PDB file of C-alpha atoms in Angstrom:
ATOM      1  CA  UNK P   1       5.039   7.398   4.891  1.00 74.00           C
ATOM      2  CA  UNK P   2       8.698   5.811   6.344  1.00 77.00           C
ATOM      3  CA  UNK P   3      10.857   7.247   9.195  1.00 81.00           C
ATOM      4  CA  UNK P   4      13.552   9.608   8.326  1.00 90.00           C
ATOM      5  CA  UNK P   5      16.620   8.639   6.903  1.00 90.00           C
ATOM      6  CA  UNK P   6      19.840   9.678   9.066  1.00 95.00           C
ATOM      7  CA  UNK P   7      20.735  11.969   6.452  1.00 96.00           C
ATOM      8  CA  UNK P   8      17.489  13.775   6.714  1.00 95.00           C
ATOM      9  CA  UNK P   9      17.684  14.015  10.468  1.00 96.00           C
ATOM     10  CA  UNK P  10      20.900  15.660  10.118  1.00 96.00           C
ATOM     11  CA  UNK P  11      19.957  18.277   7.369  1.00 96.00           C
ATOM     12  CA  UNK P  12      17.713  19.246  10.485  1.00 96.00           C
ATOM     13  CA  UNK P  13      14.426  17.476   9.971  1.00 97.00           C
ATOM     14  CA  UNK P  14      12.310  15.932  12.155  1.00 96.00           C
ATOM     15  CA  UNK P  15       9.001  13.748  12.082  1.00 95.00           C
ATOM     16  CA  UNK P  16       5.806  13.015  14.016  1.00 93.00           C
ATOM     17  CA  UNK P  17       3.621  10.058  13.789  1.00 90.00           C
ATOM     18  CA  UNK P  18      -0.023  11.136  13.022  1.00 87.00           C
ATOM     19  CA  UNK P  19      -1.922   7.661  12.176  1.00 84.00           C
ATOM     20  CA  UNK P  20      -1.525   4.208  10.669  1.00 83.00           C
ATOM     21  CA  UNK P  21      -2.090   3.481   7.083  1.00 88.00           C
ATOM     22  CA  UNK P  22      -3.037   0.600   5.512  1.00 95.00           C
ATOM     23  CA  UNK P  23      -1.778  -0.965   2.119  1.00 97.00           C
ATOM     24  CA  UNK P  24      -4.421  -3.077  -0.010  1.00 98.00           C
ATOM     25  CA  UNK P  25      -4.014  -5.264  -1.941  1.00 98.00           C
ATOM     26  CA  UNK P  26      -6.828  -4.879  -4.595  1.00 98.00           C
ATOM     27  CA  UNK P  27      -7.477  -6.528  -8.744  1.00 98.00           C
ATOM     28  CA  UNK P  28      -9.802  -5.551 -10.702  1.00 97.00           C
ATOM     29  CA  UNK P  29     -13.548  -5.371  -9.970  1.00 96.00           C
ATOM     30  CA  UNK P  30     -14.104  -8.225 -13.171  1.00 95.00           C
ATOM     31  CA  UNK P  31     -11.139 -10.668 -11.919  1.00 96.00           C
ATOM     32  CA  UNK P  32     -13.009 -13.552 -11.195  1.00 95.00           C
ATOM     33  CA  UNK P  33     -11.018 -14.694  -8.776  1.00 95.00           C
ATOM     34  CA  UNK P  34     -13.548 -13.925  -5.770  1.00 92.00           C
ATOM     35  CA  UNK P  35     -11.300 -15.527  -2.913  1.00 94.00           C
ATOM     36  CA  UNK P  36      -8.671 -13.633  -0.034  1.00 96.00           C
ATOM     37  CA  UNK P  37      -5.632 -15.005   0.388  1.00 97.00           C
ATOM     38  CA  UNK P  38      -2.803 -15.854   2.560  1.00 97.00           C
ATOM     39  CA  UNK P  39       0.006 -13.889   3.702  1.00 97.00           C
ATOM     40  CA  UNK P  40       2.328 -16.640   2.622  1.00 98.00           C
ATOM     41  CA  UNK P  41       0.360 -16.745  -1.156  1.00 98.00           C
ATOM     42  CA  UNK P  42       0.509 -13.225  -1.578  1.00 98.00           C
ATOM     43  CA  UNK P  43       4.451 -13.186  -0.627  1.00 98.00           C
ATOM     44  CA  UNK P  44       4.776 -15.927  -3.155  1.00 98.00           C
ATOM     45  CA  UNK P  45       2.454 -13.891  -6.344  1.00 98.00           C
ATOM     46  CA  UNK P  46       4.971 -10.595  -5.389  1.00 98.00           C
ATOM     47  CA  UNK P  47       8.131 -12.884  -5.041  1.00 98.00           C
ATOM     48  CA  UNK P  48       7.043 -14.310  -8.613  1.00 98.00           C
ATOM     49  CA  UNK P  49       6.986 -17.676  -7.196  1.00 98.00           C
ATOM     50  CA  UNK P  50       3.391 -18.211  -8.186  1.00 98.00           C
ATOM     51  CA  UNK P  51       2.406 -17.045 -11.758  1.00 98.00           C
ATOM     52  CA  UNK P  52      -1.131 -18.478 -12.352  1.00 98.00           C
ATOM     53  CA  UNK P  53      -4.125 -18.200 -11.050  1.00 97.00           C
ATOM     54  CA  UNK P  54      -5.566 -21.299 -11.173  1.00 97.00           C
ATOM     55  CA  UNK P  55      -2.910 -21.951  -8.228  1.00 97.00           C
ATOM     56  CA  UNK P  56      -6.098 -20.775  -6.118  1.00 94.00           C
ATOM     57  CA  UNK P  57      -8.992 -22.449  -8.107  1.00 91.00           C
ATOM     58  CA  UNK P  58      -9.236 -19.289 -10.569  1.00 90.00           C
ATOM     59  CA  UNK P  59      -9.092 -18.984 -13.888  1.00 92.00           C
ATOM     60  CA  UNK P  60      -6.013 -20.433 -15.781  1.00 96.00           C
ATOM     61  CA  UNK P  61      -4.155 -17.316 -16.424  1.00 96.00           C
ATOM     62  CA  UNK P  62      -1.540 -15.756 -15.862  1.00 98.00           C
ATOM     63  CA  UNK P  63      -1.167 -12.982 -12.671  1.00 98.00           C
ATOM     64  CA  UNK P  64      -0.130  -9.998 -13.843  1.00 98.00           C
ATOM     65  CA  UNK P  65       1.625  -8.115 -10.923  1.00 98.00           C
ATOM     66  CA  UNK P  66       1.869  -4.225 -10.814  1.00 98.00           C
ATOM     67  CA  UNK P  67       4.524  -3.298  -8.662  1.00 96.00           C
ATOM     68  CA  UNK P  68       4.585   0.485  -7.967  1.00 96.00           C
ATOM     69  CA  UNK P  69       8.175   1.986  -8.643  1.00 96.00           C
ATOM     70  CA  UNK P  70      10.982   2.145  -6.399  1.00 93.00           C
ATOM     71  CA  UNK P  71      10.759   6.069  -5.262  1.00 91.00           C
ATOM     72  CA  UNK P  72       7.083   4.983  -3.660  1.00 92.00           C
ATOM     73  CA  UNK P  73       6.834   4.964   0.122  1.00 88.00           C
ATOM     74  CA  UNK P  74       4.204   2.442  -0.462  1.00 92.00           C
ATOM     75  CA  UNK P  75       6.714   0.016  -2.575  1.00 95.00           C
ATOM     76  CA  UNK P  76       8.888   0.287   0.714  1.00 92.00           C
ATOM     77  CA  UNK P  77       6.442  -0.049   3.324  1.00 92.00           C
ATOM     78  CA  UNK P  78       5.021  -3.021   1.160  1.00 96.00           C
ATOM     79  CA  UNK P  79       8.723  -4.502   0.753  1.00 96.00           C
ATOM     80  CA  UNK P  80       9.384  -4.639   4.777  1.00 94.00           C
ATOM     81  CA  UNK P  81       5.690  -5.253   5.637  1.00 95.00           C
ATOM     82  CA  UNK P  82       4.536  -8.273   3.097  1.00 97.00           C
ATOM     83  CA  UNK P  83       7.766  -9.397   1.759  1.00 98.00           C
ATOM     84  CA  UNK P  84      10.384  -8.855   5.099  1.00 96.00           C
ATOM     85  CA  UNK P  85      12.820  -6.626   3.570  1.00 96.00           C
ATOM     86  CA  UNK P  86      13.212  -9.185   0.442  1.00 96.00           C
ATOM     87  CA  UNK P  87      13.147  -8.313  -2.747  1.00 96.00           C
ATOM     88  CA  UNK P  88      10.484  -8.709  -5.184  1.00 97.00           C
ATOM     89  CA  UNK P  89      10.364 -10.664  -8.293  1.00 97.00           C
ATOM     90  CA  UNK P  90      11.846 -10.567 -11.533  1.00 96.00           C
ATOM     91  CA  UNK P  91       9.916 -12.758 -13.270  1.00 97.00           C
ATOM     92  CA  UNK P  92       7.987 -11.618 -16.455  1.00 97.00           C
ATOM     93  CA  UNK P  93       4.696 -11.668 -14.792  1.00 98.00           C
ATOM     94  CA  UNK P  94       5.461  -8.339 -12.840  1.00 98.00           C
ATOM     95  CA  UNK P  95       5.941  -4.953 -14.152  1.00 97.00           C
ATOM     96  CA  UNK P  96       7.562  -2.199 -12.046  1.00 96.00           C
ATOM     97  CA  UNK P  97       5.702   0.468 -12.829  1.00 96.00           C
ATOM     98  CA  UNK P  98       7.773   4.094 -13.981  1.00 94.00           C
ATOM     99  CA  UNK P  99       5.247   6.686 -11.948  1.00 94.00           C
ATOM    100  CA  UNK P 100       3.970   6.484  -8.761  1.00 93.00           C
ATOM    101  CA  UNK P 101       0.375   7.110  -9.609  1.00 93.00           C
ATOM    102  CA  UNK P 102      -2.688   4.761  -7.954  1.00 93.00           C
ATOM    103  CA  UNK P 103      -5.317   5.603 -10.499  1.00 92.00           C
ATOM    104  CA  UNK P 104      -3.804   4.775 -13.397  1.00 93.00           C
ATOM    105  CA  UNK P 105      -2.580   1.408 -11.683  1.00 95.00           C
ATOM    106  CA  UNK P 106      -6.081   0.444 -10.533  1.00 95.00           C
ATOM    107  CA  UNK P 107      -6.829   1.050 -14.247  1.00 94.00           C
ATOM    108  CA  UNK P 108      -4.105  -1.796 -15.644  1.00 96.00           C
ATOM    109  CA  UNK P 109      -5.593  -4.358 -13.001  1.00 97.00           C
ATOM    110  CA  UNK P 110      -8.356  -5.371 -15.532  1.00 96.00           C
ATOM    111  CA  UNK P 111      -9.376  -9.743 -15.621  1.00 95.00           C
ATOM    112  CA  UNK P 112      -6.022 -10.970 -14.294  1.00 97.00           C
ATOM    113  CA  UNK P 113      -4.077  -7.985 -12.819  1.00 98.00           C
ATOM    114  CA  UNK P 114      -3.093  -7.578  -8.873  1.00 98.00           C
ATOM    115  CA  UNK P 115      -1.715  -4.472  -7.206  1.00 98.00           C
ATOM    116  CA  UNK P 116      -1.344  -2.915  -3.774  1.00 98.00           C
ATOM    117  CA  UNK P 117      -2.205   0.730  -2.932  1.00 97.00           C
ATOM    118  CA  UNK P 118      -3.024   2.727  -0.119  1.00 94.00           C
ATOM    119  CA  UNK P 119      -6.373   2.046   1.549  1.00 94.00           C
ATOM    120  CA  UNK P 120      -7.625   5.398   1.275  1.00 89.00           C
ATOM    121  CA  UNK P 121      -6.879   5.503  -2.427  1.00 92.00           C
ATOM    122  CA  UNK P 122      -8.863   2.015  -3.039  1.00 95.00           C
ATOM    123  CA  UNK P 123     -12.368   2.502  -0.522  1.00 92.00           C
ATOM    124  CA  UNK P 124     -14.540   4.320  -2.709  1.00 90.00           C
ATOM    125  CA  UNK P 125     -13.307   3.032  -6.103  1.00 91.00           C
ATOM    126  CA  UNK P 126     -15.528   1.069  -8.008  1.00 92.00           C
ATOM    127  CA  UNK P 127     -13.358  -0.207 -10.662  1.00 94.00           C
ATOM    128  CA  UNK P 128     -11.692  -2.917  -7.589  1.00 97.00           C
ATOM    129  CA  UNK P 129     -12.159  -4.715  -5.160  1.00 97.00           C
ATOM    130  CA  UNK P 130      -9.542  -5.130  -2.117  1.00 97.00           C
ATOM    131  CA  UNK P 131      -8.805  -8.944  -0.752  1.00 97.00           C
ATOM    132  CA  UNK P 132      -8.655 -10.069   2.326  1.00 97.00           C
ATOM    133  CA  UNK P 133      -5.557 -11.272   3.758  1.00 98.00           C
ATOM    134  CA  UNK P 134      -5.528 -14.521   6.151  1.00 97.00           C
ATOM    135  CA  UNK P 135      -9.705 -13.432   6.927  1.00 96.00           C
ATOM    136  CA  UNK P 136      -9.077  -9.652   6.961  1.00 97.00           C
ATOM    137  CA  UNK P 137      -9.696  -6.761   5.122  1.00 96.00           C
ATOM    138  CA  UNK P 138      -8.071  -3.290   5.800  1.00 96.00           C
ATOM    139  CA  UNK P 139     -11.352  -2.438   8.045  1.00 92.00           C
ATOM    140  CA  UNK P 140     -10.184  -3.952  10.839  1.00 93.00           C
ATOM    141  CA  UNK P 141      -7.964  -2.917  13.661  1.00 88.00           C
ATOM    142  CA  UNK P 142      -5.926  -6.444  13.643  1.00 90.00           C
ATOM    143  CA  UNK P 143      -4.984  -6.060   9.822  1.00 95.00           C
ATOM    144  CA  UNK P 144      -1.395  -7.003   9.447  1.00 94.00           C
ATOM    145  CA  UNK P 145      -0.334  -4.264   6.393  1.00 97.00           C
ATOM    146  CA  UNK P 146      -0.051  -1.464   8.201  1.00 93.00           C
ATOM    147  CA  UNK P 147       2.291   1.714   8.759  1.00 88.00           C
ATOM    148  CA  UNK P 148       2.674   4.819  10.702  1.00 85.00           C
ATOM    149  CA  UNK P 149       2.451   8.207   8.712  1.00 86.00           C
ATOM    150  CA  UNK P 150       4.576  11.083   9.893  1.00 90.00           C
ATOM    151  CA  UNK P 151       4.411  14.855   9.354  1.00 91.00           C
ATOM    152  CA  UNK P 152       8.176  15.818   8.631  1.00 94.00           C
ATOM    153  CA  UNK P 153       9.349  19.524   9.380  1.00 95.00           C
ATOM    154  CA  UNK P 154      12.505  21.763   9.303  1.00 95.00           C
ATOM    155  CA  UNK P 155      14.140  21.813  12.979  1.00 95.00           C
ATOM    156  CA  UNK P 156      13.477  24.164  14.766  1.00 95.00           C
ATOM    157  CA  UNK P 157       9.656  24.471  13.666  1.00 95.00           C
ATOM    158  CA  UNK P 158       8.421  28.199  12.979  1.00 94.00           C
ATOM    159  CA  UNK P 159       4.981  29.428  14.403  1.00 95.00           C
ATOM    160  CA  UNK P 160       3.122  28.156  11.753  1.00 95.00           C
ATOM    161  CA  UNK P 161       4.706  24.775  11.800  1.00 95.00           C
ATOM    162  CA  UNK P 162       3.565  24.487  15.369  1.00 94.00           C
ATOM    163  CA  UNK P 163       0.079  25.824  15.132  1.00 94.00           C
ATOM    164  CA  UNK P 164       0.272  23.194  12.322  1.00 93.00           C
ATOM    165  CA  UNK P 165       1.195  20.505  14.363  1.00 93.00           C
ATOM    166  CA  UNK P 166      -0.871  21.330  17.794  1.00 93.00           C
ATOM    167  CA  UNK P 167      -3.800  21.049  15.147  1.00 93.00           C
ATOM    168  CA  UNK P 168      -2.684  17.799  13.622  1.00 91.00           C
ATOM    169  CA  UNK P 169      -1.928  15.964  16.941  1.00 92.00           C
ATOM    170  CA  UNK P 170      -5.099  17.255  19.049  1.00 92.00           C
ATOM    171  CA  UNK P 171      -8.121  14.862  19.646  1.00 91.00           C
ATOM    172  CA  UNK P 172     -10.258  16.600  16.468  1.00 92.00           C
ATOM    173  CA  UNK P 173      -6.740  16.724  14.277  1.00 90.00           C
ATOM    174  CA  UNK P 174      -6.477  13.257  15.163  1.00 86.00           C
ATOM    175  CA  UNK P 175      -9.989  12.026  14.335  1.00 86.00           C
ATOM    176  CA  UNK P 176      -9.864  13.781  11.038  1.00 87.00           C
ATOM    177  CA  UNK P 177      -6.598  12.438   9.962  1.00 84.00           C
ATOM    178  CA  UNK P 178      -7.992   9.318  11.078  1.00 77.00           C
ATOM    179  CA  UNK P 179     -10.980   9.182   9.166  1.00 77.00           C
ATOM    180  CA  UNK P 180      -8.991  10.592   5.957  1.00 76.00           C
ATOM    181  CA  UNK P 181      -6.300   7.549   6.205  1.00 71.00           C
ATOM    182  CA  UNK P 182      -9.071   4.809   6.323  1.00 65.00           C
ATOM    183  CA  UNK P 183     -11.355   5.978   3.876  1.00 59.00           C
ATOM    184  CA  UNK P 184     -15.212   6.257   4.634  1.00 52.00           C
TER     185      UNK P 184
END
């Protein structure tokens, strides 16, 4: 889900874009905060510059933010994408979490929680619901979280590494991979 490093292009890798992916940004289907918000507001809840949630006309409590942990491709594409390569907050309100595992997020979100995840991972569940951000919703075309996805393989690629990749980057591969990364 991020470019390769240097040091993984010199141990001989290389990488291929095969689609976009799209982060949500999702709380728990019984928040009742029923509103989207802005790009500049949802900076400011990750940045721990806004705590409450009565900040936006919701309930007076406080936002719990689950930050996925530092290994996650999705913390860094979230990190450059939403917050510009800053940091996120310290503040007491967020929790880093120690695995990298959606489900079990989604499951902490509960009345006041917020968390970001993969679009694919988020479409069908029933236990969230994903916010819009500035009007939009992962759906469309124009939504600003998004990042490429890349298949990574060992320079120079073997036979089955390129039947692999003729599959993955035709017009079906594509479709499929397509329809995979942006849920139903």
């Amino acid at each position: 889900s991020c470019p390769l490093t240097a040091e993984e292009q010199q141990r001989g890798l290389a990488a291929v874009p095969v689609a976009h992916d799209r982060i949500a940004i999702v709380v728990g289907i019984d928040n009742p905060f029923r509103r989207g918000l802005s790009r500049s507001q949802l900076v400011q809840i990750f940045r721990g510059e806004i705590t409450n949630w009565a900040t936006f006309g919701g309930a007076d409590r406080t936002i719990r933010v689950l930050n996925r942990p530092t290994v996650s491709g999705t913390y860094g594409a979230f990190r450059t994408i939403v917050l510009g390569g800053n940091n996120f907050g310290t503040t007491p309100n967020i929790t880093t979490l120690v695995r990298d595992a959606t489900t079990p997020m989604l499951r902490q979100l509960r009345l006041d929680g917020i968390g970001y995840a993969t679009y694919g991972q988020v479409a069908d569940q029933r236990t969230v619901r994903v916010l819009a951000i500035d009007g939009s919703t992962p759906e469309a075309e124009t939504y600003p979280f998004q990042r490429p996805l890349f298949y990574a393989y060992r320079q120079p690629p073997d036979p089955a590494v390129k039947a692999f990749l003729g599959l993955a980057l035709s017009a079906e591969g594509k479709t499929r991979i397509a329809t995979a990364v942006k849920g139903p």
